[in-house]
Structures are given as C-alpha cells and as structure tokens.
Amino acid sequence: MLVDPVAKKRSMVKFPSRMAACVAALLVLLAMTLVVASRRSADSTQSPTATTGAEAALHGAPASAAAAGTGQAKPVLSPMARYREAARLDLLISDLEQRSRSGDADASLALSRIYDECVMFLDPAAIATIDIPPERRAALIRSHAWLQRRCAGFSPGTVESIRNVRHYRSLAARQGSLVAQIEEQIPLARSDLSLADHRTLIEAVLLQEDGEAYVALSNLMGSTAAGRREQLQGVPAGSEVATAAWMLAGCRLGIPCGIDSPLLNRLCGQSGMCGPESVEDLFTSDLQPEDRDAAQAGADAIFALAHRMGREPGL
C-alpha cells in the first residue's frame, strides 16, 4: 500500500501541534495545583501557632502576645518589657534566670524587679487600721489587689527575696545595665557619690532613650543633689520639682506610668505613695501650680539637653 507523502507530512504536522497543546494545558493545570497547595500549606502553618489572650496570660506572657492570634507577627519583647506586661511574674522566672546566667543584663534587672515587687506589700487588715484619706485608702486597696494578682504563686520568703533583689541588681550592674548601676548608687548618694561620678551617670542617661534610666536617676536628682545645684546647673537638680521633672521625662519616653503600671503600684503598695491614677500626677499633684509648670519645663529642658548632647557630648 502506497502512502501519499503529502498526506503523511500533513498528519505529522497535526500531531505535534495537538501534543503541544496538550502539554501546555497540563502545565497550566500543574501551576494552578501548586498555587492552591502553597496557599493551603501557608494556612496550615499559621493556625497551630495562634495564641489566645487566655493562653498568653496563663503562661505569664505579656498581654501583647495575644496579638499573635490575629495572624499578626508577634513582637519580640525585651525581658523588662515582659516583666512590665506579665499577668503573673512567677512564670517568667525560669526563662529569665537562664538568660541572666548567659549574661543578659536586662534579664538580671527584670529578676531584681520581680523579687522587689513581690517581697512585701501591705495587707488589707493593715490598710484598715491606717488613718488616711478615703481616696488614698481606695488606691492602696487597689494596688494591693494588683500586686497580689501579679505575685500569685510566688514562694520565696522575705529574706530570700531581699537577697535576690540585691544579687540580681548587682549582677545586672556588672553586666552593663545603666539602670542597675544607678540604683546601686542610690543608698550611697548622700555620702559616697562623687561629683564626677554623678556627672558621669547623668551624661550616660542623657545619651540613652531609656525611660527606666531617667526614672532611676530621679532618685539622685532631688534633695540628695541639693548641695550640687551650681555644679549641675545645666539640668534640674536639688529639689522635689527636679525629681518630678526626671520622672516626667521617664514617663514621656514610654515606660508605663498609668494605673496598671508596675511603677505606680509599687510606689503605692510598698511606699504608700497613693492617690493619683498616674505616676505623673503622683509627683506633681501636691506641687503648687507654678512648681507643676516648672516640672514640665524641667522635663522639656532635659530633652533639649539630651538632643544637644547627641551631637555635642558633655555636660
């Protein structure tokens, strides 16, 4: 049987064309399958890591960790930020101790804060016997309840806690924490803190945007610095107005200073400085109007000097 060469050629031309069309269709289908599979894989990897607010609180995680349940990227918080936001402090200790042993100064500082916060606070029976204005009594009861919730499950005794406060604060100072280094100087401020060291600490604080350091330094800038006003005339020093100015600066830099902040509740529950619902009001509400204005102006002056020192170091 003879085959028409022309017909055979036409048949050979049609076959590759059909085959190419089929291959193209298969490639498109394969691509679509891969896209769907990748989307399913992405969805499946997100859902197991979702964290509810209740789970975060249960494990002592900061409240902001609950944002992970919305699919948002979970922020990486510093040890001090975790301390400030934790619902329960005892659940942080194991991880912070491990970080502290590895040389993390921020973790050591956070541990000193935890032991300090939970070492002791007034109980309701004692509060009932104190002759104070009703608003202060209400604030004291509120802070007691707040500290009690945060310190639930905390077991160390008073003596051990005090030792731990000193140990971890000293360790944090050696590891490079400026906040801890300042706090180590507070008991020595009236007698053993030289003017040169005082200036060095002030300059170091002004070169950092760390609200905790500003708050710590406020303890060295009030009455303990009264004899150094002339030498430290470039910054607020030597009065309760100066103390308020440094506290206001610390709050402006972002550390929590509201009604649910560790700072306000420690000041009330442990030191009896109660009444106002923010640290700012706590340090300015008893001042005369002109002194309140002076404290705000002092905080402005502190930031102006910090801005200048960023370009021209030195007091």
PDB file of C-alpha atoms in Angstrom:
ATOM      1  CA  MET A   1       0.000   0.000   0.000  1.00  0.00           C
ATOM      2  CA  LEU A   2       1.374   3.337  -1.030  1.00  0.00           C
ATOM      3  CA  VAL A   3       1.253   6.256   1.300  1.00  0.00           C
ATOM      4  CA  ASP A   4       0.771   9.698  -0.033  1.00  0.00           C
ATOM      5  CA  PRO A   5       3.886  11.587   1.134  1.00  0.00           C
ATOM      6  CA  VAL A   6       1.945  14.848   1.241  1.00  0.00           C
ATOM      7  CA  ALA A   7      -0.821  13.326   3.426  1.00  0.00           C
ATOM      8  CA  LYS A   8       1.761  11.766   5.723  1.00  0.00           C
ATOM      9  CA  LYS A   9       3.507  15.125   6.116  1.00  0.00           C
ATOM     10  CA  ARG A  10       0.192  16.811   6.956  1.00  0.00           C
ATOM     11  CA  SER A  11      -0.544  14.136   9.572  1.00  0.00           C
ATOM     12  CA  MET A  12       2.896  14.587  11.168  1.00  0.00           C
ATOM     13  CA  VAL A  13       2.367  18.333  11.331  1.00  0.00           C
ATOM     14  CA  LYS A  14      -1.039  17.970  13.072  1.00  0.00           C
ATOM     15  CA  PHE A  15       0.200  15.525  15.705  1.00  0.00           C
ATOM     16  CA  PRO A  16       2.946  17.734  17.168  1.00  0.00           C
ATOM     17  CA  SER A  17       0.521  20.647  17.244  1.00  0.00           C
ATOM     18  CA  ARG A  18      -2.054  18.673  19.244  1.00  0.00           C
ATOM     19  CA  MET A  19       0.639  17.318  21.534  1.00  0.00           C
ATOM     20  CA  ALA A  20       1.980  20.790  22.206  1.00  0.00           C
ATOM     21  CA  ALA A  21      -1.500  21.993  23.047  1.00  0.00           C
ATOM     22  CA  CYS A  22      -1.993  19.125  25.481  1.00  0.00           C
ATOM     23  CA  VAL A  23       1.363  19.760  27.156  1.00  0.00           C
ATOM     24  CA  ALA A  24       0.562  23.444  27.535  1.00  0.00           C
ATOM     25  CA  ALA A  25      -2.770  22.607  29.139  1.00  0.00           C
ATOM     26  CA  LEU A  26      -1.107  20.199  31.553  1.00  0.00           C
ATOM     27  CA  LEU A  27       1.477  22.812  32.534  1.00  0.00           C
ATOM     28  CA  VAL A  28      -1.261  25.358  33.286  1.00  0.00           C
ATOM     29  CA  LEU A  29      -3.139  22.796  35.407  1.00  0.00           C
ATOM     30  CA  LEU A  30       0.049  21.885  37.277  1.00  0.00           C
ATOM     31  CA  ALA A  31       0.785  25.535  38.002  1.00  0.00           C
ATOM     32  CA  MET A  32      -2.722  26.076  39.371  1.00  0.00           C
ATOM     33  CA  THR A  33      -2.365  22.977  41.570  1.00  0.00           C
ATOM     34  CA  LEU A  34       0.922  24.244  43.011  1.00  0.00           C
ATOM     35  CA  VAL A  35      -0.582  27.658  43.831  1.00  0.00           C
ATOM     36  CA  VAL A  36      -3.529  26.103  45.686  1.00  0.00           C
ATOM     37  CA  ALA A  37      -1.232  23.723  47.550  1.00  0.00           C
ATOM     38  CA  SER A  38       1.078  26.533  48.625  1.00  0.00           C
ATOM     39  CA  ARG A  39      -1.847  28.560  49.956  1.00  0.00           C
ATOM     40  CA  ARG A  40      -3.139  25.592  51.933  1.00  0.00           C
ATOM     41  CA  SER A  41       0.333  24.992  53.324  1.00  0.00           C
ATOM     42  CA  ALA A  42       0.629  28.620  54.438  1.00  0.00           C
ATOM     43  CA  ASP A  43      -2.776  28.481  56.133  1.00  0.00           C
ATOM     44  CA  SER A  44      -1.928  25.240  57.926  1.00  0.00           C
ATOM     45  CA  THR A  45       1.373  26.608  59.261  1.00  0.00           C
ATOM     46  CA  GLN A  46      -0.275  29.733  60.681  1.00  0.00           C
ATOM     47  CA  SER A  47      -3.147  28.214  62.620  1.00  0.00           C
ATOM     48  CA  PRO A  48      -1.206  25.952  65.039  1.00  0.00           C
ATOM     49  CA  THR A  49       0.844  28.939  66.281  1.00  0.00           C
ATOM     50  CA  ALA A  50      -2.129  31.136  67.059  1.00  0.00           C
ATOM     51  CA  THR A  51      -2.155  32.140  70.696  1.00  0.00           C
ATOM     52  CA  THR A  52      -5.203  33.317  72.585  1.00  0.00           C
ATOM     53  CA  GLY A  53      -5.056  36.030  75.216  1.00  0.00           C
ATOM     54  CA  ALA A  54      -6.007  33.487  77.892  1.00  0.00           C
ATOM     55  CA  GLU A  55      -3.129  31.187  76.886  1.00  0.00           C
ATOM     56  CA  ALA A  56      -0.693  34.108  76.937  1.00  0.00           C
ATOM     57  CA  ALA A  57      -1.807  35.137  80.418  1.00  0.00           C
ATOM     58  CA  LEU A  58      -1.673  31.543  81.668  1.00  0.00           C
ATOM     59  CA  HIS A  59       1.993  31.263  80.751  1.00  0.00           C
ATOM     60  CA  GLY A  60       2.925  34.661  82.122  1.00  0.00           C
ATOM     61  CA  ALA A  61       3.301  36.042  78.614  1.00  0.00           C
ATOM     62  CA  PRO A  62       2.738  39.749  78.015  1.00  0.00           C
ATOM     63  CA  ALA A  63      -0.713  40.874  77.049  1.00  0.00           C
ATOM     64  CA  SER A  64       0.532  41.934  73.622  1.00  0.00           C
ATOM     65  CA  ALA A  65       1.308  38.304  72.816  1.00  0.00           C
ATOM     66  CA  ALA A  66      -2.398  37.775  72.254  1.00  0.00           C
ATOM     67  CA  ALA A  67      -1.991  39.725  69.027  1.00  0.00           C
ATOM     68  CA  ALA A  68      -0.411  36.606  67.547  1.00  0.00           C
ATOM     69  CA  GLY A  69      -3.862  35.040  67.453  1.00  0.00           C
ATOM     70  CA  THR A  70      -4.942  37.606  64.872  1.00  0.00           C
ATOM     71  CA  GLY A  71      -2.304  36.469  62.406  1.00  0.00           C
ATOM     72  CA  GLN A  72      -0.068  39.467  63.137  1.00  0.00           C
ATOM     73  CA  ALA A  73       3.647  38.952  63.684  1.00  0.00           C
ATOM     74  CA  LYS A  74       4.294  38.512  67.404  1.00  0.00           C
ATOM     75  CA  PRO A  75       6.685  41.232  68.637  1.00  0.00           C
ATOM     76  CA  VAL A  76       9.890  40.202  70.341  1.00  0.00           C
ATOM     77  CA  LEU A  77       9.808  41.828  73.777  1.00  0.00           C
ATOM     78  CA  SER A  78      12.780  42.538  75.995  1.00  0.00           C
ATOM     79  CA  PRO A  79      12.922  40.929  79.458  1.00  0.00           C
ATOM     80  CA  MET A  80      11.955  44.241  81.076  1.00  0.00           C
ATOM     81  CA  ALA A  81       9.011  44.664  78.721  1.00  0.00           C
ATOM     82  CA  ARG A  82       7.869  41.131  79.568  1.00  0.00           C
ATOM     83  CA  TYR A  83       8.157  41.975  83.273  1.00  0.00           C
ATOM     84  CA  ARG A  84       6.045  45.098  82.831  1.00  0.00           C
ATOM     85  CA  GLU A  85       3.285  43.334  80.904  1.00  0.00           C
ATOM     86  CA  ALA A  86       3.147  39.903  82.576  1.00  0.00           C
ATOM     87  CA  ALA A  87      -0.063  38.822  84.280  1.00  0.00           C
ATOM     88  CA  ARG A  88       1.921  36.502  86.612  1.00  0.00           C
ATOM     89  CA  LEU A  89       5.541  37.090  87.476  1.00  0.00           C
ATOM     90  CA  ASP A  90       6.474  33.661  88.829  1.00  0.00           C
ATOM     91  CA  LEU A  91       6.011  32.154  85.367  1.00  0.00           C
ATOM     92  CA  LEU A  92       8.790  34.361  83.975  1.00  0.00           C
ATOM     93  CA  ILE A  93      11.481  33.435  86.473  1.00  0.00           C
ATOM     94  CA  SER A  94      12.836  30.223  84.928  1.00  0.00           C
ATOM     95  CA  ASP A  95      13.447  31.745  81.493  1.00  0.00           C
ATOM     96  CA  LEU A  96      14.830  34.984  82.937  1.00  0.00           C
ATOM     97  CA  GLU A  97      17.240  33.057  85.173  1.00  0.00           C
ATOM     98  CA  GLN A  98      18.572  31.192  82.158  1.00  0.00           C
ATOM     99  CA  ARG A  99      19.029  34.449  80.246  1.00  0.00           C
ATOM    100  CA  SER A 100      20.664  36.058  83.267  1.00  0.00           C
ATOM    101  CA  ARG A 101      23.195  33.220  83.513  1.00  0.00           C
ATOM    102  CA  SER A 102      24.037  33.749  79.850  1.00  0.00           C
ATOM    103  CA  GLY A 103      24.930  37.389  80.539  1.00  0.00           C
ATOM    104  CA  ASP A 104      21.688  39.211  79.715  1.00  0.00           C
ATOM    105  CA  ALA A 105      21.737  42.363  81.875  1.00  0.00           C
ATOM    106  CA  ASP A 106      18.123  43.192  81.046  1.00  0.00           C
ATOM    107  CA  ALA A 107      17.024  39.760  82.334  1.00  0.00           C
ATOM    108  CA  SER A 108      19.001  40.243  85.551  1.00  0.00           C
ATOM    109  CA  LEU A 109      17.394  43.652  86.055  1.00  0.00           C
ATOM    110  CA  ALA A 110      13.936  42.187  85.428  1.00  0.00           C
ATOM    111  CA  LEU A 111      14.579  39.496  88.061  1.00  0.00           C
ATOM    112  CA  SER A 112      15.589  42.132  90.605  1.00  0.00           C
ATOM    113  CA  ARG A 113      12.336  43.965  89.858  1.00  0.00           C
ATOM    114  CA  ILE A 114      10.257  40.797  90.276  1.00  0.00           C
ATOM    115  CA  TYR A 115      11.738  39.926  93.659  1.00  0.00           C
ATOM    116  CA  ASP A 116      11.444  43.547  94.778  1.00  0.00           C
ATOM    117  CA  GLU A 117       7.811  43.779  93.699  1.00  0.00           C
ATOM    118  CA  CYS A 118       6.779  40.569  95.439  1.00  0.00           C
ATOM    119  CA  VAL A 119       8.898  40.764  98.601  1.00  0.00           C
ATOM    120  CA  MET A 120       6.210  42.516 100.660  1.00  0.00           C
ATOM    121  CA  PHE A 121       3.185  44.788 100.427  1.00  0.00           C
ATOM    122  CA  LEU A 122       0.539  45.926 102.857  1.00  0.00           C
ATOM    123  CA  ASP A 123      -2.348  43.536 103.514  1.00  0.00           C
ATOM    124  CA  PRO A 124      -5.995  44.655 103.761  1.00  0.00           C
ATOM    125  CA  ALA A 125      -6.098  44.190 107.553  1.00  0.00           C
ATOM    126  CA  ALA A 126      -3.222  46.635 107.991  1.00  0.00           C
ATOM    127  CA  ILE A 127      -4.737  49.052 105.494  1.00  0.00           C
ATOM    128  CA  ALA A 128      -7.957  49.170 107.521  1.00  0.00           C
ATOM    129  CA  THR A 129      -6.091  50.494 110.567  1.00  0.00           C
ATOM    130  CA  ILE A 130      -4.305  53.336 108.742  1.00  0.00           C
ATOM    131  CA  ASP A 131      -5.747  56.814 109.193  1.00  0.00           C
ATOM    132  CA  ILE A 132      -5.562  58.166 105.645  1.00  0.00           C
ATOM    133  CA  PRO A 133      -7.938  59.998 103.287  1.00  0.00           C
ATOM    134  CA  PRO A 134     -10.542  57.771 101.572  1.00  0.00           C
ATOM    135  CA  GLU A 135      -9.067  58.255  98.101  1.00  0.00           C
ATOM    136  CA  ARG A 136      -5.636  57.128  99.293  1.00  0.00           C
ATOM    137  CA  ARG A 137      -7.152  54.144 101.087  1.00  0.00           C
ATOM    138  CA  ALA A 138      -9.011  53.135  97.902  1.00  0.00           C
ATOM    139  CA  ALA A 139      -5.792  53.437  95.881  1.00  0.00           C
ATOM    140  CA  LEU A 140      -3.881  51.370  98.442  1.00  0.00           C
ATOM    141  CA  ILE A 141      -6.501  48.608  98.360  1.00  0.00           C
ATOM    142  CA  ARG A 142      -6.434  48.651  94.557  1.00  0.00           C
ATOM    143  CA  SER A 143      -2.630  48.409  94.419  1.00  0.00           C
ATOM    144  CA  HIS A 144      -2.624  45.599  96.981  1.00  0.00           C
ATOM    145  CA  ALA A 145      -5.036  43.581  94.824  1.00  0.00           C
ATOM    146  CA  TRP A 146      -2.965  44.328  91.699  1.00  0.00           C
ATOM    147  CA  LEU A 147       0.299  43.231  93.334  1.00  0.00           C
ATOM    148  CA  GLN A 148      -1.356  40.152  94.815  1.00  0.00           C
ATOM    149  CA  ARG A 149      -2.501  39.019  91.352  1.00  0.00           C
ATOM    150  CA  ARG A 150       0.923  39.587  89.831  1.00  0.00           C
ATOM    151  CA  CYS A 151       2.704  37.788  92.675  1.00  0.00           C
ATOM    152  CA  ALA A 152       0.351  34.795  92.823  1.00  0.00           C
ATOM    153  CA  GLY A 153       2.346  31.562  93.158  1.00  0.00           C
ATOM    154  CA  PHE A 154       5.405  33.433  94.354  1.00  0.00           C
ATOM    155  CA  SER A 155       7.087  31.358  97.060  1.00  0.00           C
ATOM    156  CA  PRO A 156      10.428  32.848  98.226  1.00  0.00           C
ATOM    157  CA  GLY A 157      10.447  34.196 101.793  1.00  0.00           C
ATOM    158  CA  THR A 158      11.140  37.808 102.656  1.00  0.00           C
ATOM    159  CA  VAL A 159      14.828  37.366 103.484  1.00  0.00           C
ATOM    160  CA  GLU A 160      15.499  35.290 100.379  1.00  0.00           C
ATOM    161  CA  SER A 161      13.674  37.811  98.197  1.00  0.00           C
ATOM    162  CA  ILE A 162      15.703  40.708  99.575  1.00  0.00           C
ATOM    163  CA  ARG A 163      18.887  38.773  98.896  1.00  0.00           C
ATOM    164  CA  ASN A 164      17.723  38.049  95.365  1.00  0.00           C
ATOM    165  CA  VAL A 165      16.930  41.722  94.753  1.00  0.00           C
ATOM    166  CA  ARG A 166      20.467  42.666  95.750  1.00  0.00           C
ATOM    167  CA  HIS A 167      22.064  39.757  93.891  1.00  0.00           C
ATOM    168  CA  TYR A 168      20.347  40.354  90.563  1.00  0.00           C
ATOM    169  CA  ARG A 169      20.651  44.144  90.722  1.00  0.00           C
ATOM    170  CA  SER A 170      24.373  43.856  91.423  1.00  0.00           C
ATOM    171  CA  LEU A 171      24.718  41.263  88.663  1.00  0.00           C
ATOM    172  CA  ALA A 172      22.833  43.473  86.200  1.00  0.00           C
ATOM    173  CA  ALA A 173      25.154  46.378  87.059  1.00  0.00           C
ATOM    174  CA  ARG A 174      28.231  44.232  86.391  1.00  0.00           C
ATOM    175  CA  GLN A 175      26.681  43.021  83.135  1.00  0.00           C
ATOM    176  CA  GLY A 176      26.327  46.624  81.961  1.00  0.00           C
ATOM    177  CA  SER A 177      22.814  47.768  82.933  1.00  0.00           C
ATOM    178  CA  LEU A 178      22.900  51.532  83.432  1.00  0.00           C
ATOM    179  CA  VAL A 179      19.642  51.397  85.404  1.00  0.00           C
ATOM    180  CA  ALA A 180      21.143  48.907  87.858  1.00  0.00           C
ATOM    181  CA  GLN A 181      24.354  50.924  88.120  1.00  0.00           C
ATOM    182  CA  ILE A 182      22.319  53.991  89.112  1.00  0.00           C
ATOM    183  CA  GLU A 183      20.229  52.027  91.612  1.00  0.00           C
ATOM    184  CA  GLU A 184      23.411  50.685  93.197  1.00  0.00           C
ATOM    185  CA  GLN A 185      24.432  54.292  93.902  1.00  0.00           C
ATOM    186  CA  ILE A 186      21.160  55.436  95.499  1.00  0.00           C
ATOM    187  CA  PRO A 187      21.982  54.240  99.067  1.00  0.00           C
ATOM    188  CA  LEU A 188      25.399  55.926  98.770  1.00  0.00           C
ATOM    189  CA  ALA A 189      24.232  59.158  97.194  1.00  0.00           C
ATOM    190  CA  ARG A 190      24.468  61.447 100.231  1.00  0.00           C
ATOM    191  CA  SER A 191      27.987  60.463 101.241  1.00  0.00           C
ATOM    192  CA  ASP A 192      29.922  58.400  98.728  1.00  0.00           C
ATOM    193  CA  LEU A 193      28.756  59.568  95.277  1.00  0.00           C
ATOM    194  CA  SER A 194      31.412  61.926  93.928  1.00  0.00           C
ATOM    195  CA  LEU A 195      30.533  64.863  91.721  1.00  0.00           C
ATOM    196  CA  ALA A 196      32.475  63.281  88.843  1.00  0.00           C
ATOM    197  CA  ASP A 197      30.507  60.022  89.150  1.00  0.00           C
ATOM    198  CA  HIS A 198      27.256  61.979  89.464  1.00  0.00           C
ATOM    199  CA  ARG A 199      28.016  63.836  86.235  1.00  0.00           C
ATOM    200  CA  THR A 200      29.004  60.602  84.502  1.00  0.00           C
ATOM    201  CA  LEU A 201      25.682  58.957  85.375  1.00  0.00           C
ATOM    202  CA  ILE A 202      23.691  61.995  84.224  1.00  0.00           C
ATOM    203  CA  GLU A 203      25.544  62.129  80.926  1.00  0.00           C
ATOM    204  CA  ALA A 204      25.097  58.396  80.366  1.00  0.00           C
ATOM    205  CA  VAL A 205      21.334  58.692  80.942  1.00  0.00           C
ATOM    206  CA  LEU A 206      21.008  61.665  78.583  1.00  0.00           C
ATOM    207  CA  LEU A 207      22.762  59.693  75.851  1.00  0.00           C
ATOM    208  CA  GLN A 208      20.191  56.880  76.091  1.00  0.00           C
ATOM    209  CA  GLU A 209      16.483  56.909  75.290  1.00  0.00           C
ATOM    210  CA  ASP A 210      15.667  54.645  78.225  1.00  0.00           C
ATOM    211  CA  GLY A 211      12.785  55.765  80.422  1.00  0.00           C
ATOM    212  CA  GLU A 212      13.816  53.321  83.158  1.00  0.00           C
ATOM    213  CA  ALA A 213      17.190  55.082  83.421  1.00  0.00           C
ATOM    214  CA  TYR A 214      15.520  58.503  83.732  1.00  0.00           C
ATOM    215  CA  VAL A 215      13.241  57.214  86.491  1.00  0.00           C
ATOM    216  CA  ALA A 216      16.177  55.625  88.339  1.00  0.00           C
ATOM    217  CA  LEU A 217      18.211  58.837  88.052  1.00  0.00           C
ATOM    218  CA  SER A 218      15.359  60.869  89.569  1.00  0.00           C
ATOM    219  CA  ASN A 219      16.368  59.343  92.928  1.00  0.00           C
ATOM    220  CA  LEU A 220      19.748  61.086  92.635  1.00  0.00           C
ATOM    221  CA  MET A 221      18.434  64.439  91.429  1.00  0.00           C
ATOM    222  CA  GLY A 222      16.199  65.554  94.321  1.00  0.00           C
ATOM    223  CA  SER A 223      17.246  66.552  97.821  1.00  0.00           C
ATOM    224  CA  THR A 224      20.387  64.381  97.601  1.00  0.00           C
ATOM    225  CA  ALA A 225      21.685  66.781  94.951  1.00  0.00           C
ATOM    226  CA  ALA A 226      20.714  69.943  96.852  1.00  0.00           C
ATOM    227  CA  GLY A 227      24.347  70.800  97.563  1.00  0.00           C
ATOM    228  CA  ARG A 228      25.303  70.485  93.899  1.00  0.00           C
ATOM    229  CA  ARG A 229      22.821  72.787  92.201  1.00  0.00           C
ATOM    230  CA  GLU A 230      25.522  75.133  90.924  1.00  0.00           C
ATOM    231  CA  GLN A 231      27.762  72.331  89.677  1.00  0.00           C
ATOM    232  CA  LEU A 232      24.793  70.643  87.974  1.00  0.00           C
ATOM    233  CA  GLN A 233      23.070  73.833  86.855  1.00  0.00           C
ATOM    234  CA  GLY A 234      22.643  72.523  83.320  1.00  0.00           C
ATOM    235  CA  VAL A 235      19.991  70.024  84.500  1.00  0.00           C
ATOM    236  CA  PRO A 236      17.123  70.057  87.038  1.00  0.00           C
ATOM    237  CA  ALA A 237      18.649  69.147  90.414  1.00  0.00           C
ATOM    238  CA  GLY A 238      18.289  69.637  94.131  1.00  0.00           C
ATOM    239  CA  SER A 239      14.525  69.787  94.750  1.00  0.00           C
ATOM    240  CA  GLU A 240      11.284  67.818  94.562  1.00  0.00           C
ATOM    241  CA  VAL A 241      10.498  69.779  91.386  1.00  0.00           C
ATOM    242  CA  ALA A 242      13.702  68.370  89.885  1.00  0.00           C
ATOM    243  CA  THR A 243      12.707  64.848  90.944  1.00  0.00           C
ATOM    244  CA  ALA A 244       9.315  65.333  89.275  1.00  0.00           C
ATOM    245  CA  ALA A 245      10.977  66.617  86.087  1.00  0.00           C
ATOM    246  CA  TRP A 246      13.095  63.463  85.726  1.00  0.00           C
ATOM    247  CA  MET A 247      10.082  61.242  86.483  1.00  0.00           C
ATOM    248  CA  LEU A 248       8.024  63.056  83.860  1.00  0.00           C
ATOM    249  CA  ALA A 249      10.844  62.609  81.351  1.00  0.00           C
ATOM    250  CA  GLY A 250      10.932  58.862  82.049  1.00  0.00           C
ATOM    251  CA  CYS A 251       7.185  58.557  81.524  1.00  0.00           C
ATOM    252  CA  ARG A 252       7.375  60.560  78.293  1.00  0.00           C
ATOM    253  CA  LEU A 253       9.943  58.108  76.984  1.00  0.00           C
ATOM    254  CA  GLY A 254       7.356  55.369  77.092  1.00  0.00           C
ATOM    255  CA  ILE A 255       7.625  53.340  80.272  1.00  0.00           C
ATOM    256  CA  PRO A 256       4.135  52.556  81.619  1.00  0.00           C
ATOM    257  CA  CYS A 257       3.101  55.147  84.200  1.00  0.00           C
ATOM    258  CA  GLY A 258      -0.671  54.620  84.314  1.00  0.00           C
ATOM    259  CA  ILE A 259      -2.996  52.994  86.793  1.00  0.00           C
ATOM    260  CA  ASP A 260      -1.972  49.441  85.781  1.00  0.00           C
ATOM    261  CA  SER A 261       1.758  50.086  85.662  1.00  0.00           C
ATOM    262  CA  PRO A 262       4.236  48.278  87.921  1.00  0.00           C
ATOM    263  CA  LEU A 263       5.853  51.598  88.797  1.00  0.00           C
ATOM    264  CA  LEU A 264       2.686  53.243  90.133  1.00  0.00           C
ATOM    265  CA  ASN A 265       1.530  50.150  92.007  1.00  0.00           C
ATOM    266  CA  ARG A 266       4.946  49.574  93.610  1.00  0.00           C
ATOM    267  CA  LEU A 267       5.077  53.187  94.758  1.00  0.00           C
ATOM    268  CA  CYS A 268       1.614  52.860  96.286  1.00  0.00           C
ATOM    269  CA  GLY A 269       1.621  49.284  97.592  1.00  0.00           C
ATOM    270  CA  GLN A 270       5.139  49.408  99.052  1.00  0.00           C
ATOM    271  CA  SER A 271       5.873  53.074  99.751  1.00  0.00           C
ATOM    272  CA  GLY A 272       2.383  54.362 100.488  1.00  0.00           C
ATOM    273  CA  MET A 273       2.576  56.990  97.726  1.00  0.00           C
ATOM    274  CA  CYS A 274      -1.058  56.635  96.699  1.00  0.00           C
ATOM    275  CA  GLY A 275      -3.989  58.598  95.385  1.00  0.00           C
ATOM    276  CA  PRO A 276      -3.475  59.782  91.799  1.00  0.00           C
ATOM    277  CA  GLU A 277      -4.008  57.369  88.935  1.00  0.00           C
ATOM    278  CA  SER A 278      -0.732  58.036  87.131  1.00  0.00           C
ATOM    279  CA  VAL A 279       2.905  58.476  88.078  1.00  0.00           C
ATOM    280  CA  GLU A 280       2.906  61.938  86.506  1.00  0.00           C
ATOM    281  CA  ASP A 281       0.040  63.094  88.755  1.00  0.00           C
ATOM    282  CA  LEU A 282       1.588  61.369  91.760  1.00  0.00           C
ATOM    283  CA  PHE A 283       4.705  63.545  91.516  1.00  0.00           C
ATOM    284  CA  THR A 284       3.008  66.813  90.548  1.00  0.00           C
ATOM    285  CA  SER A 285      -0.439  66.888  92.186  1.00  0.00           C
ATOM    286  CA  ASP A 286       0.906  68.179  95.536  1.00  0.00           C
ATOM    287  CA  LEU A 287       3.045  70.863  93.908  1.00  0.00           C
ATOM    288  CA  GLN A 288       1.980  74.474  93.619  1.00  0.00           C
ATOM    289  CA  PRO A 289       0.748  75.425  90.120  1.00  0.00           C
ATOM    290  CA  GLU A 290       3.972  77.297  89.363  1.00  0.00           C
ATOM    291  CA  ASP A 291       6.015  74.296  90.505  1.00  0.00           C
ATOM    292  CA  ARG A 292       3.983  71.923  88.321  1.00  0.00           C
ATOM    293  CA  ASP A 293       4.770  74.187  85.377  1.00  0.00           C
ATOM    294  CA  ALA A 294       8.419  74.211  86.423  1.00  0.00           C
ATOM    295  CA  ALA A 295       8.495  70.393  86.489  1.00  0.00           C
ATOM    296  CA  GLN A 296       7.072  70.215  82.962  1.00  0.00           C
ATOM    297  CA  ALA A 297       9.551  72.848  81.822  1.00  0.00           C
ATOM    298  CA  GLY A 298      12.317  70.867  83.519  1.00  0.00           C
ATOM    299  CA  ALA A 299      11.390  67.759  81.537  1.00  0.00           C
ATOM    300  CA  ASP A 300      11.491  69.847  78.350  1.00  0.00           C
ATOM    301  CA  ALA A 301      14.942  71.134  79.323  1.00  0.00           C
ATOM    302  CA  ILE A 302      16.154  67.582  79.949  1.00  0.00           C
ATOM    303  CA  PHE A 303      15.144  66.507  76.442  1.00  0.00           C
ATOM    304  CA  ALA A 304      16.649  69.637  74.900  1.00  0.00           C
ATOM    305  CA  LEU A 305      19.951  68.862  76.605  1.00  0.00           C
ATOM    306  CA  ALA A 306      19.757  65.197  75.571  1.00  0.00           C
ATOM    307  CA  HIS A 307      19.209  66.299  71.965  1.00  0.00           C
ATOM    308  CA  ARG A 308      22.196  68.651  72.109  1.00  0.00           C
ATOM    309  CA  MET A 309      24.401  66.011  73.710  1.00  0.00           C
ATOM    310  CA  GLY A 310      23.577  63.626  70.892  1.00  0.00           C
ATOM    311  CA  ARG A 311      25.609  65.985  68.717  1.00  0.00           C
ATOM    312  CA  GLU A 312      27.977  67.504  71.289  1.00  0.00           C
ATOM    313  CA  PRO A 313      28.704  65.046  74.154  1.00  0.00           C
ATOM    314  CA  GLY A 314      29.496  66.534  77.546  1.00  0.00           C
ATOM    315  CA  LEU A 315      27.597  68.455  80.207  1.00  0.00           C
TER     316      LEU A 315
END
